[in-house]
CSV table of C-alpha atoms in Angstrom, one decimal:
chain,number,residue,atom,x,y,z
A,1422,MET,CA,-30.0,-18.3,-47.6
A,1423,LYS,CA,-28.5,-20.9,-45.4
A,1424,GLN,CA,-27.2,-20.5,-41.8
A,1425,LEU,CA,-24.2,-21.2,-40.5
A,1426,SER,CA,-23.7,-24.3,-38.1
A,1427,GLY,CA,-22.2,-23.6,-35.1
A,1428,LEU,CA,-19.0,-25.1,-36.4
A,1429,ASP,CA,-19.1,-23.1,-39.2
A,1430,ALA,CA,-19.6,-20.0,-37.0
A,1431,ALA,CA,-16.8,-21.1,-34.4
A,1432,PHE,CA,-14.1,-20.5,-37.3
A,1433,LEU,CA,-14.9,-16.9,-37.4
A,1434,THR,CA,-13.8,-16.5,-33.6
A,1435,LEU,CA,-10.3,-17.3,-34.8
A,1436,GLU,CA,-10.1,-14.1,-36.4
A,1437,THR,CA,-8.5,-11.6,-33.7
A,1438,HIS,CA,-6.0,-8.9,-33.9
A,1439,ASN,CA,-3.0,-11.2,-34.5
A,1440,SER,CA,-4.4,-14.3,-36.5
A,1441,THR,CA,-6.9,-15.1,-39.7
A,1442,GLY,CA,-9.2,-17.9,-40.0
A,1443,HIS,CA,-9.1,-18.2,-43.6
A,1444,VAL,CA,-7.2,-21.5,-45.4
A,1445,GLY,CA,-5.8,-21.2,-48.8
A,1446,GLY,CA,-4.0,-23.7,-51.6
A,1447,LEU,CA,-1.4,-23.0,-54.0
A,1448,LEU,CA,-1.5,-24.9,-57.5
A,1449,ILE,CA,1.9,-25.0,-59.7
A,1450,LEU,CA,0.8,-24.8,-63.3
A,1451,ASP,CA,2.3,-25.8,-66.4
A,1452,ALA,CA,0.8,-23.5,-69.3
A,1453,SER,CA,3.6,-24.6,-72.1
A,1454,ASP,CA,0.8,-27.2,-73.6
A,1455,ALA,CA,-2.3,-25.1,-72.9
A,1456,PRO,CA,-4.7,-24.9,-75.8
A,1457,ALA,CA,-5.0,-20.8,-74.9
A,1458,PRO,CA,-2.7,-18.6,-72.8
A,1459,LEU,CA,-4.1,-18.5,-68.9
A,1460,ASP,CA,-4.0,-15.0,-68.0
A,1461,LEU,CA,-6.2,-13.1,-65.7
A,1462,ALA,CA,-9.0,-12.5,-68.4
A,1463,ALA,CA,-9.4,-16.1,-69.0
A,1464,LEU,CA,-9.1,-17.4,-65.2
A,1465,THR,CA,-12.0,-14.6,-64.4
A,1466,ARG,CA,-13.6,-16.2,-67.3
A,1467,LEU,CA,-13.6,-19.7,-65.7
A,1468,MET,CA,-14.6,-18.6,-62.4
A,1469,ASN,CA,-17.4,-17.0,-63.7
A,1470,GLU,CA,-18.3,-20.2,-65.7
A,1471,ARG,CA,-18.1,-22.0,-62.9
A,1472,LEU,CA,-19.3,-19.9,-59.7
A,1473,PRO,CA,-23.3,-21.4,-60.7
A,1474,GLN,CA,-21.9,-24.5,-59.1
A,1475,ILE,CA,-20.6,-22.8,-56.3
A,1476,PRO,CA,-23.3,-20.6,-55.1
A,1477,LEU,CA,-21.2,-20.0,-51.8
A,1478,LEU,CA,-18.8,-18.2,-53.6
A,1479,ARG,CA,-21.3,-15.3,-54.6
A,1480,GLN,CA,-22.9,-15.2,-50.7
A,1481,ARG,CA,-21.7,-13.1,-47.8
A,1482,LEU,CA,-22.1,-13.0,-44.3
A,1483,LYS,CA,-25.2,-11.8,-42.7
A,1484,TYR,CA,-25.2,-11.3,-38.7
A,1485,VAL,CA,-28.0,-11.9,-36.5
A,1486,PRO,CA,-28.8,-8.8,-34.2
A,1487,LEU,CA,-27.2,-8.9,-31.0
A,1488,GLY,CA,-25.4,-12.5,-31.9
A,1489,LEU,CA,-28.5,-14.4,-30.9
A,1490,ASP,CA,-28.4,-17.3,-33.4
A,1491,GLN,CA,-25.7,-18.4,-35.8
A,1492,PRO,CA,-24.9,-16.0,-39.0
A,1493,TYR,CA,-26.7,-16.8,-42.6
A,1494,TRP,CA,-25.0,-16.9,-45.7
A,1495,ILE,CA,-26.9,-14.5,-48.2
A,1496,ASP,CA,-26.5,-13.5,-51.7
A,1497,ASP,CA,-24.0,-10.4,-52.2
A,1498,GLN,CA,-26.0,-8.1,-54.1
A,1499,ASN,CA,-22.8,-6.1,-55.5
A,1500,PHE,CA,-20.7,-9.3,-56.1
A,1501,ASP,CA,-17.9,-8.3,-58.4
A,1502,ILE,CA,-15.8,-11.1,-59.6
A,1503,GLU,CA,-12.7,-8.5,-60.7
A,1504,PHE,CA,-12.4,-7.7,-56.9
A,1505,HIS,CA,-12.0,-11.4,-56.3
A,1506,VAL,CA,-9.6,-12.8,-59.4
A,1507,ARG,CA,-6.4,-10.7,-59.2
A,1508,GLU,CA,-2.8,-10.9,-60.7
A,1509,ILE,CA,0.5,-10.4,-59.7
A,1510,SER,CA,3.9,-11.2,-61.3
A,1511,LEU,CA,7.2,-12.2,-59.2
A,1512,PRO,CA,10.6,-9.9,-60.3
A,1513,ALA,CA,13.4,-12.1,-61.8
A,1514,PRO,CA,14.3,-14.9,-60.9
A,1515,GLY,CA,11.0,-16.0,-59.9
A,1516,SER,CA,12.6,-18.5,-57.7
A,1517,GLU,CA,10.7,-20.9,-55.3
A,1518,ALA,CA,11.6,-18.6,-52.5
A,1519,GLN,CA,10.3,-15.5,-53.8
A,1520,LEU,CA,6.7,-17.7,-54.6
A,1521,ALA,CA,6.7,-18.9,-50.7
A,1522,GLU,CA,7.2,-15.0,-49.5
A,1523,GLN,CA,4.7,-13.7,-51.7
A,1524,VAL,CA,2.2,-16.5,-50.2
A,1525,SER,CA,3.2,-15.7,-47.0
A,1526,ARG,CA,2.3,-11.9,-47.4
A,1527,LEU,CA,-0.7,-12.7,-49.4
A,1528,HIS,CA,-1.9,-15.4,-46.4
A,1529,ALA,CA,-1.3,-12.9,-44.0
A,1530,ARG,CA,-3.9,-10.7,-45.0
A,1531,PRO,CA,-7.2,-11.0,-43.7
A,1532,LEU,CA,-10.6,-11.2,-45.9
A,1533,ASP,CA,-12.9,-8.7,-46.3
A,1534,ARG,CA,-16.1,-9.8,-44.5
A,1535,ARG,CA,-18.6,-7.1,-46.2
A,1536,ARG,CA,-17.7,-9.4,-49.2
A,1537,PRO,CA,-18.0,-13.4,-49.9
A,1538,LEU,CA,-14.9,-14.7,-48.4
A,1539,TRP,CA,-12.6,-15.7,-50.7
A,1540,GLU,CA,-9.9,-14.4,-53.0
A,1541,MET,CA,-7.8,-15.8,-55.9
A,1542,TYR,CA,-4.3,-14.7,-57.3
A,1543,LEU,CA,-3.0,-15.8,-60.9
A,1544,ILE,CA,0.8,-15.8,-60.2
A,1545,SER,CA,3.4,-15.3,-63.1
A,1546,GLY,CA,7.2,-14.5,-63.6
A,1547,ILE,CA,7.9,-18.0,-61.9
A,1548,ALA,CA,11.3,-19.6,-63.3
A,1549,GLY,CA,10.7,-21.9,-65.9
A,1550,GLY,CA,7.7,-19.9,-67.5
A,1551,ARG,CA,5.3,-22.0,-65.1
A,1552,LEU,CA,2.3,-20.4,-63.4
A,1553,ALA,CA,0.4,-20.2,-59.7
A,1554,VAL,CA,-2.7,-19.8,-58.6
A,1555,TYR,CA,-3.3,-18.9,-54.9
A,1556,THR,CA,-6.5,-19.3,-53.5
A,1557,LYS,CA,-7.7,-18.7,-50.1
A,1558,ILE,CA,-11.4,-19.2,-48.8
A,1559,HIS,CA,-12.4,-18.6,-44.9
A,1560,HIS,CA,-12.7,-21.9,-42.8
A,1561,ALA,CA,-16.4,-20.8,-42.0
A,1562,ALA,CA,-17.1,-22.2,-45.6
A,1563,ILE,CA,-15.0,-25.1,-45.9
A,1564,ASP,CA,-13.0,-28.0,-44.3
A,1565,GLY,CA,-10.4,-30.0,-46.1
A,1566,VAL,CA,-12.4,-32.3,-47.7
A,1567,SER,CA,-15.1,-30.0,-48.8
A,1568,GLY,CA,-12.1,-27.7,-50.3
A,1569,ALA,CA,-10.9,-30.5,-52.0
A,1570,GLU,CA,-14.9,-31.1,-53.5
A,1571,LEU,CA,-14.5,-27.4,-54.3
A,1572,MET,CA,-11.4,-28.0,-56.1
A,1573,THR,CA,-13.0,-30.9,-58.4
A,1574,VAL,CA,-15.3,-28.1,-59.6
A,1575,LEU,CA,-12.5,-26.0,-60.5
A,1576,VAL,CA,-10.0,-28.4,-62.6
A,1577,ASP,CA,-10.6,-30.4,-65.6
A,1578,LEU,CA,-9.6,-33.8,-66.4
A,1579,THR,CA,-8.0,-32.6,-69.7
A,1580,PRO,CA,-6.4,-29.5,-71.1
A,1581,GLY,CA,-9.8,-28.6,-73.1
A,1582,GLY,CA,-11.6,-29.0,-70.4
A,1583,GLU,CA,-15.3,-29.6,-70.0
A,1584,LYS,CA,-17.7,-27.7,-72.4
A,1585,GLN,CA,-19.5,-25.3,-69.8
A,1586,LEU,CA,-23.2,-23.8,-70.5
A,1587,PRO,CA,-23.1,-20.3,-70.7
A,1588,ALA,CA,-23.3,-18.9,-66.9
A,1589,PRO,CA,-26.7,-17.7,-66.3
A,1590,ASP,CA,-27.3,-13.9,-65.3
A,1591,PHE,CA,-26.7,-13.9,-61.6
A,1592,ASN,CA,-30.2,-12.6,-59.9
A,1593,PRO,CA,-29.5,-12.5,-56.1
A,1594,GLU,CA,-32.3,-13.2,-53.5
A,1595,PRO,CA,-33.4,-10.2,-51.3
A,1596,ALA,CA,-31.7,-9.8,-48.0
A,1597,PRO,CA,-33.7,-11.0,-45.2
A,1598,SER,CA,-35.2,-8.6,-42.7
A,1599,THR,CA,-34.1,-8.0,-39.4
A,1600,THR,CA,-37.5,-9.3,-38.2
A,1601,THR,CA,-37.2,-12.3,-40.2
A,1602,LEU,CA,-33.6,-12.8,-38.4
A,1603,LEU,CA,-35.0,-12.3,-35.1
A,1604,ALA,CA,-38.2,-14.6,-35.4
A,1605,ARG,CA,-35.7,-17.3,-36.7
A,1606,ALA,CA,-33.5,-16.9,-33.7
A,1607,ALA,CA,-36.6,-16.6,-30.9
A,1608,LEU,CA,-37.7,-20.1,-32.4
A,1609,SER,CA,-33.7,-21.3,-32.1
A,1610,ILE,CA,-33.7,-20.1,-28.7
A,1611,ALA,CA,-36.8,-21.9,-27.5
A,1612,THR,CA,-35.6,-25.3,-28.6
A,1613,ARG,CA,-32.2,-25.0,-26.8
A,1614,PRO,CA,-33.5,-26.6,-23.3
A,1615,ALA,CA,-34.5,-29.7,-25.3
A,1616,SER,CA,-30.6,-29.4,-27.2
A,1617,ALA,CA,-29.1,-28.7,-23.9
A,1618,ALA,CA,-30.4,-32.1,-22.6
A,1619,ARG,CA,-29.6,-34.2,-25.6
A,1620,ILE,CA,-26.0,-32.7,-25.7
A,1621,ALA,CA,-25.6,-33.7,-21.9
A,1622,ALA,CA,-26.9,-37.1,-22.5
A,1623,GLY,CA,-24.4,-38.0,-25.1
A,1624,MET,CA,-21.4,-36.3,-23.4
A,1625,GLY,CA,-22.3,-38.5,-20.5
A,1626,ARG,CA,-22.2,-41.6,-22.7
A,1627,ALA,CA,-19.0,-40.5,-24.5
A,1628,LEU,CA,-16.4,-40.0,-21.2
A,1629,PRO,CA,-16.3,-43.3,-20.2
A,1630,LEU,CA,-15.8,-44.6,-23.3
A,1631,VAL,CA,-12.9,-42.3,-24.2
A,1632,GLY,CA,-11.3,-42.8,-20.7
A,1633,SER,CA,-11.3,-46.6,-21.0
A,1634,VAL,CA,-9.6,-46.7,-24.4
A,1635,PHE,CA,-7.2,-44.0,-24.2
A,1636,SER,CA,-5.5,-44.5,-20.6
A,1637,PRO,CA,-3.7,-48.2,-21.3
A,1638,TYR,CA,-2.4,-46.8,-24.5
A,1639,LEU,CA,-0.7,-43.7,-23.3
A,1640,GLY,CA,0.7,-45.2,-20.2
A,1641,THR,CA,2.4,-47.7,-22.6
A,1642,LEU,CA,3.8,-44.6,-24.8
A,1643,LEU,CA,5.1,-42.9,-21.7
A,1644,GLY,CA,6.9,-45.8,-20.3
A,1645,ARG,CA,4.6,-46.1,-17.4
A,1646,THR,CA,4.4,-49.5,-15.9
A,1647,ASP,CA,4.3,-51.3,-12.7
A,1648,ARG,CA,6.7,-54.2,-11.3
A,1649,ASP,CA,4.8,-56.8,-13.5
A,1650,GLY,CA,5.4,-55.3,-16.4
A,1651,ASP,CA,1.4,-54.2,-16.6
A,1652,VAL,CA,0.2,-51.0,-18.1
A,1653,ILE,CA,-0.7,-48.3,-15.7
A,1654,LYS,CA,-3.4,-46.2,-16.9
A,1655,ALA,CA,-2.3,-42.6,-16.9
A,1656,PHE,CA,-4.5,-39.5,-17.7
A,1657,PRO,CA,-3.1,-37.8,-20.8
A,1658,ARG,CA,-0.1,-35.0,-20.1
A,1659,LEU,CA,-0.4,-31.5,-21.2
A,1660,ALA,CA,1.5,-30.3,-24.5
A,1661,PRO,CA,5.1,-29.6,-23.3
A,1662,ARG,CA,6.5,-26.1,-24.1
A,1663,THR,CA,7.8,-25.7,-27.7
A,1664,PRO,CA,9.2,-22.7,-29.3
A,1665,PHE,CA,5.9,-22.6,-31.8
A,1666,ASN,CA,3.2,-22.5,-28.9
A,1667,ASP,CA,3.5,-19.0,-28.2
A,1668,GLU,CA,1.6,-15.6,-29.1
A,1669,VAL,CA,1.4,-15.2,-32.6
A,1670,THR,CA,1.6,-11.9,-34.5
A,1671,MET,CA,-0.2,-11.6,-38.2
A,1672,HIS,CA,2.8,-12.2,-40.1
A,1673,ARG,CA,3.3,-15.7,-41.6
A,1674,ARG,CA,5.8,-18.1,-43.1
A,1675,PHE,CA,4.9,-20.4,-45.8
A,1676,ALA,CA,7.3,-23.3,-47.1
A,1677,MET,CA,6.5,-26.4,-49.7
A,1678,ARG,CA,8.1,-29.8,-50.7
A,1679,SER,CA,6.7,-32.5,-52.8
A,1680,VAL,CA,7.6,-36.3,-52.4
A,1681,ASP,CA,6.8,-39.6,-54.4
A,1682,LEU,CA,3.7,-41.1,-53.0
A,1683,ASP,CA,5.3,-44.7,-54.2
A,1684,ASP,CA,8.4,-43.9,-51.7
A,1685,VAL,CA,6.1,-43.3,-49.2
A,1686,LYS,CA,4.2,-46.2,-49.8
A,1687,THR,CA,7.2,-48.4,-49.9
A,1688,VAL,CA,7.9,-47.1,-46.5
A,1689,LYS,CA,4.5,-47.8,-45.4
A,1690,ASN,CA,4.5,-51.6,-46.6
A,1691,ALA,CA,7.8,-52.3,-45.8
A,1692,PHE,CA,7.1,-51.5,-41.9
A,1693,GLY,CA,3.4,-52.8,-41.5
A,1694,ALA,CA,2.1,-48.8,-41.4
A,1695,SER,CA,-0.4,-46.4,-43.0
A,1696,VAL,CA,0.6,-43.3,-45.3
A,1697,ASN,CA,-0.7,-41.1,-42.9
A,1698,ASP,CA,1.6,-43.0,-40.2
A,1699,VAL,CA,4.3,-42.3,-42.5
A,1700,VAL,CA,3.3,-38.5,-42.8
A,1701,MET,CA,3.5,-38.4,-39.1
A,1702,ALA,CA,6.7,-40.0,-38.7
A,1703,MET,CA,8.4,-37.8,-41.3
A,1704,SER,CA,6.7,-34.9,-39.1
A,1705,ALA,CA,8.0,-36.3,-35.9
A,1706,GLY,CA,11.5,-36.4,-37.1
A,1707,ALA,CA,11.5,-32.7,-38.9
A,1708,VAL,CA,9.9,-31.3,-35.9
A,1709,ARG,CA,12.8,-33.4,-33.6
A,1710,HIS,CA,15.6,-32.2,-35.4
A,1711,TRP,CA,14.0,-28.2,-36.1
A,1712,LEU,CA,14.0,-28.4,-32.1
A,1713,ILE,CA,17.3,-30.1,-31.7
A,1714,ASP,CA,18.9,-26.9,-33.5
A,1715,HIS,CA,17.2,-24.6,-31.6
A,1716,ASP,CA,18.3,-26.5,-27.7
A,1717,ALA,CA,14.3,-26.7,-27.2
A,1718,LEU,CA,13.6,-30.6,-27.4
A,1719,PRO,CA,11.5,-31.5,-24.3
A,1720,GLU,CA,11.9,-34.8,-22.8
A,1721,ALA,CA,8.1,-35.8,-23.2
A,1722,PRO,CA,6.7,-36.2,-26.6
A,1723,LEU,CA,4.6,-33.5,-28.2
A,1724,VAL,CA,0.9,-33.5,-29.0
A,1725,ALA,CA,-0.4,-33.5,-32.4
A,1726,MET,CA,-3.9,-32.5,-33.3
A,1727,ILE,CA,-5.2,-34.4,-36.3
A,1728,PRO,CA,-8.5,-33.1,-38.3
A,1729,VAL,CA,-10.7,-36.0,-38.9
A,1730,SER,CA,-13.9,-35.9,-41.3
A,1731,VAL,CA,-17.0,-37.1,-40.2
A,1732,ARG,CA,-18.7,-36.6,-43.4
A,1733,ASP,CA,-21.4,-38.8,-44.2
A,1734,GLU,CA,-22.8,-39.7,-47.8
A,1735,ALA,CA,-25.2,-36.9,-47.7
A,1736,SER,CA,-23.0,-34.4,-47.0
A,1737,LYS,CA,-20.2,-35.5,-49.3
A,1738,SER,CA,-20.9,-32.8,-52.0
A,1739,LYS,CA,-21.6,-30.2,-49.6
A,1740,LEU,CA,-19.3,-27.2,-48.5
A,1741,GLY,CA,-19.2,-26.3,-44.6
A,1742,ASN,CA,-17.0,-28.0,-41.8
A,1743,LYS,CA,-18.2,-31.5,-41.0
A,1744,VAL,CA,-15.1,-32.2,-39.0
A,1745,SER,CA,-13.5,-33.2,-35.4
A,1746,ALA,CA,-10.3,-33.7,-34.4
A,1747,MET,CA,-7.7,-36.6,-32.7
A,1748,PHE,CA,-5.0,-36.1,-30.4
A,1749,ALA,CA,-1.8,-38.1,-31.0
A,1750,ALA,CA,1.5,-38.2,-29.3
A,1751,LEU,CA,4.1,-37.3,-31.5
A,1752,PRO,CA,7.4,-39.6,-30.5
A,1753,THR,CA,9.6,-36.2,-31.2
A,1754,HIS,CA,11.4,-38.0,-27.9
A,1755,LEU,CA,12.6,-41.0,-29.9
A,1756,ASP,CA,15.9,-40.4,-31.7
A,1757,ASP,CA,15.4,-43.7,-34.1
A,1758,PRO,CA,13.3,-43.1,-37.4
A,1759,VAL,CA,12.0,-46.8,-37.2
A,1760,ALA,CA,11.3,-46.6,-33.6
A,1761,ARG,CA,9.3,-43.3,-34.5
A,1762,LEU,CA,7.2,-44.6,-37.1
A,1763,ALA,CA,6.6,-47.4,-35.0
A,1764,ALA,CA,5.4,-45.2,-32.3
A,1765,VAL,CA,3.4,-43.3,-34.5
A,1766,HIS,CA,1.6,-46.5,-35.7
A,1767,ASP,CA,0.6,-47.3,-32.0
A,1768,THR,CA,-0.6,-43.9,-31.1
A,1769,THR,CA,-2.7,-43.3,-33.7
A,1770,LYS,CA,-4.7,-46.6,-32.9
A,1771,VAL,CA,-5.3,-44.8,-29.7
A,1772,ALA,CA,-6.3,-41.5,-31.3
A,1773,LYS,CA,-8.8,-43.4,-33.5
A,1774,ALA,CA,-10.2,-45.3,-30.6
A,1775,GLN,CA,-10.6,-42.1,-28.7
A,1776,GLN,CA,-12.4,-40.5,-31.5
A,1777,ALA,CA,-14.7,-43.5,-32.5
A,1778,ALA,CA,-16.2,-43.4,-29.1
A,1779,ILE,CA,-17.3,-39.7,-29.4
A,1780,PRO,CA,-21.1,-40.0,-30.3
A,1781,PRO,CA,-21.5,-38.8,-34.0
A,1782,GLY,CA,-22.8,-35.3,-34.2
A,1783,LEU,CA,-21.6,-34.3,-30.6
A,1784,VAL,CA,-19.2,-31.8,-31.8
A,1785,GLU,CA,-21.6,-30.1,-34.1
A,1786,ASN,CA,-24.5,-30.3,-31.7
A,1787,VAL,CA,-22.0,-28.3,-28.8
A,1788,THR,CA,-21.1,-25.7,-31.0
A,1789,ASP,CA,-24.6,-25.4,-32.4
A,1790,PHE,CA,-26.1,-24.7,-28.7
A,1791,ALA,CA,-24.0,-21.8,-27.8
A,1792,PRO,CA,-25.1,-18.7,-29.0
A,1793,PRO,CA,-22.6,-16.6,-31.1
A,1794,ALA,CA,-22.2,-13.7,-28.8
A,1795,LEU,CA,-21.7,-15.6,-26.2
A,1796,VAL,CA,-18.9,-17.7,-28.0
A,1797,ALA,CA,-17.4,-14.8,-29.1
A,1798,ARG,CA,-17.4,-13.1,-25.8
A,1799,ALA,CA,-15.6,-16.4,-24.2
A,1800,ALA,CA,-13.1,-16.2,-27.5
A,1801,ARG,CA,-12.0,-12.9,-26.4
A,1802,VAL,CA,-11.7,-13.7,-22.6
A,1803,ALA,CA,-9.4,-16.7,-23.9
A,1804,PHE,CA,-7.3,-14.8,-26.3
A,1805,ALA,CA,-7.0,-11.9,-24.0
A,1806,MET,CA,-5.8,-14.1,-21.2
A,1807,GLY,CA,-3.4,-15.9,-23.5
A,1808,LEU,CA,-4.8,-19.3,-22.1
A,1809,PRO,CA,-3.9,-20.9,-25.9
A,1810,ARG,CA,-0.5,-20.2,-25.5
A,1811,ARG,CA,-0.6,-21.1,-21.4
A,1812,ILE,CA,-2.4,-24.5,-21.7
A,1813,PRO,CA,-1.9,-25.6,-25.2
A,1814,PRO,CA,-4.0,-28.9,-25.8
A,1815,CYS,CA,-1.4,-29.3,-28.4
A,1816,ASN,CA,1.9,-28.3,-30.2
A,1817,LEU,CA,0.7,-28.6,-33.5
A,1818,VAL,CA,-1.7,-29.6,-36.4
A,1819,ILE,CA,-0.8,-32.3,-38.9
A,1820,SER,CA,-3.5,-32.6,-41.5
A,1821,ASN,CA,-3.3,-35.0,-44.3
A,1822,VAL,CA,-5.9,-34.7,-47.4
A,1823,PRO,CA,-5.9,-37.4,-50.0
A,1824,GLY,CA,-6.3,-35.9,-53.8
A,1825,PRO,CA,-7.0,-37.8,-57.1
A,1826,ASN,CA,-4.2,-39.5,-58.2
A,1827,VAL,CA,-5.0,-38.4,-61.5
A,1828,ASP,CA,-3.2,-35.4,-63.7
A,1829,LEU,CA,-5.4,-32.1,-63.5
A,1830,TYR,CA,-5.9,-29.3,-65.7
A,1831,LEU,CA,-6.9,-25.8,-64.6
A,1832,GLY,CA,-7.7,-23.4,-67.4
A,1833,GLY,CA,-6.1,-25.8,-70.2
A,1834,ALA,CA,-2.7,-25.4,-67.8
A,1835,LYS,CA,-1.4,-28.7,-66.1
A,1836,VAL,CA,-1.7,-29.0,-62.3
A,1837,LEU,CA,2.0,-29.7,-61.4
A,1838,ALA,CA,1.2,-29.3,-57.3
A,1839,ASN,CA,-1.1,-28.5,-55.0
A,1840,TYR,CA,0.0,-27.2,-51.9
A,1841,PRO,CA,-2.2,-26.4,-48.9
A,1842,VAL,CA,-2.0,-23.3,-46.8
A,1843,SER,CA,-3.4,-23.5,-43.2
A,1844,VAL,CA,-4.1,-21.6,-40.3
A,1845,VAL,CA,-2.2,-20.7,-37.0
A,1846,THR,CA,-3.5,-19.2,-34.2
A,1847,ASP,CA,-2.2,-18.1,-30.5
A,1848,GLY,CA,-0.6,-21.1,-28.4
A,1849,GLN,CA,-0.4,-22.8,-32.2
A,1850,GLY,CA,2.1,-21.2,-34.2
A,1851,PHE,CA,2.9,-24.0,-36.7
A,1852,ASN,CA,1.0,-26.4,-39.0
A,1853,ILE,CA,1.5,-29.2,-41.7
A,1854,THR,CA,-0.7,-29.7,-43.8
A,1855,VAL,CA,-0.7,-32.3,-47.1
A,1856,ASN,CA,-2.2,-33.0,-50.0
A,1857,SER,CA,-1.5,-35.7,-52.7
A,1858,ASN,CA,-2.3,-35.8,-56.6
A,1859,SER,CA,-0.9,-37.3,-59.7
A,1860,GLY,CA,1.4,-39.7,-57.4
A,1861,GLN,CA,3.0,-37.1,-55.5
A,1862,MET,CA,2.3,-35.7,-51.9
A,1863,HIS,CA,2.5,-31.9,-51.2
A,1864,PHE,CA,3.7,-30.8,-47.9
A,1865,GLY,CA,2.7,-26.9,-47.2
A,1866,LEU,CA,3.9,-25.7,-44.1
A,1867,ILE,CA,2.4,-22.4,-42.5
A,1868,SER,CA,3.9,-20.6,-39.6
A,1869,CYS,CA,4.2,-17.7,-37.8
A,1870,ARG,CA,7.0,-15.8,-39.1
A,1871,GLU,CA,8.6,-14.5,-35.5
A,1872,LEU,CA,8.2,-18.0,-34.0
A,1873,VAL,CA,9.7,-20.5,-36.7
A,1874,PRO,CA,11.2,-17.8,-39.0
A,1875,ASP,CA,13.3,-20.5,-40.6
A,1876,ILE,CA,10.2,-22.8,-41.7
A,1877,ASP,CA,12.0,-24.1,-44.8
A,1878,VAL,CA,14.7,-25.6,-42.8
A,1879,MET,CA,12.0,-27.6,-41.4
A,1880,ALA,CA,10.4,-28.4,-44.9
A,1881,GLY,CA,13.6,-29.7,-45.8
A,1882,TYR,CA,14.2,-31.9,-42.5
A,1883,LEU,CA,10.5,-33.5,-43.9
A,1884,VAL,CA,12.1,-34.8,-47.2
A,1885,GLU,CA,15.6,-35.7,-45.1
A,1886,GLU,CA,13.1,-37.9,-43.2
A,1887,LEU,CA,11.8,-39.8,-46.0
A,1888,GLU,CA,15.2,-40.8,-47.2
A,1889,LYS,CA,16.0,-42.1,-44.0
A,1890,LEU,CA,13.1,-44.4,-43.8
A,1891,LEU,CA,13.1,-45.2,-47.5
A,1892,LYS,CA,16.8,-46.7,-47.1
A,1893,LEU,CA,15.7,-48.3,-43.9
A,1894,ALA,CA,12.8,-49.8,-45.7
A,1895,CYS,CA,14.9,-51.2,-48.6
A,1896,ASP,CA,17.6,-52.8,-46.2
A,1897,VAL,CA,14.5,-54.6,-44.3
A,1898,LYS,CA,13.8,-55.9,-48.3
């Protein structure tokens, strides 16, 4: 059995009466040249073959009595692959809008915590004879990078796939006794005073560094200078209010768009930016136009949270969460697309400098220190008081997870697109996540249905923003 880290367990607290804690992905497949039909039986067989390489998919949560320590992953004595791999079919004509609506509904349903925390759906009936596979897995088990690693186990580089050895019989280990769990918890509690001293020392070293690198750049972004033109140091402003920073419901909206990676690189090269800068600028422009449509554009720039992987070589092939976050001003207050891109380039420098000032492992140490019972109680109080929506630390999450620039196949069917489906919570009712593969970038947008009902409009604005930047980049040449 393996114990969850404090960061892994923290994602369990995301689940409330109106939000879930899982992430997902939607693969669009072309099975026209597949060696054999990809149906439910074939997909179930494929998953059975690959499960020995991903033990976590046959494990469920085991909680420590009284919430004294982090939960454990233990083998599911009654694991049933047919419960986890399912199939549905869209009614004619099987449009992209129908597919997005179906994913919205599937993603809104919480996972059963009595079983391994994942589900997979084979979706047929899509226009053009295509198939789709929607998978969801709890964020307590994976982050963006480990999710990408998981995908490499499930997909192949050729239609025929790699020859798999027959799956060995699954012999689950017996569940630990209550006495064993309490004994381990007692040992963990005994070491907490030393952990607290170590964490406090790390935080003390980090705070001056964060302040020194952050305030000058933020003053520049907000235009706060003195008479001589020197930057006035400023503390970061709170995220301004927007329609999607409110209490969420259990209902979701999903939208998807793809753009050519070469077009993004053309813009990147023309303006001396990075691929991620272009993604942020596209997002800033799309959100700005949507807010103008709804007469809700704040004068101040929005604040975006950008997840950052902190995986080292030793943890690259492991599941679980190794992630931190940086906060960057999103220049929705600027009208010019090129000015937005330049501002994004500058503000991400600030965010990266701030992130680099945080000692490695500090976030993990803090989350590991607090007992789950205390964390869960604090989360319930915070959500009950509405703190996430009253004082939102950011307006939205923007995440970019690079993928392999090669053709991929699932069960012999070619992967045409891989759209991420992320998480929304109270105060954070809108999320943009990007995956890339085979020369394209695939944007997956998820929102609370009531807060951003027209999310497909927002997705369309993303493409329009890239088209504007691409035209301006060609003019520069």
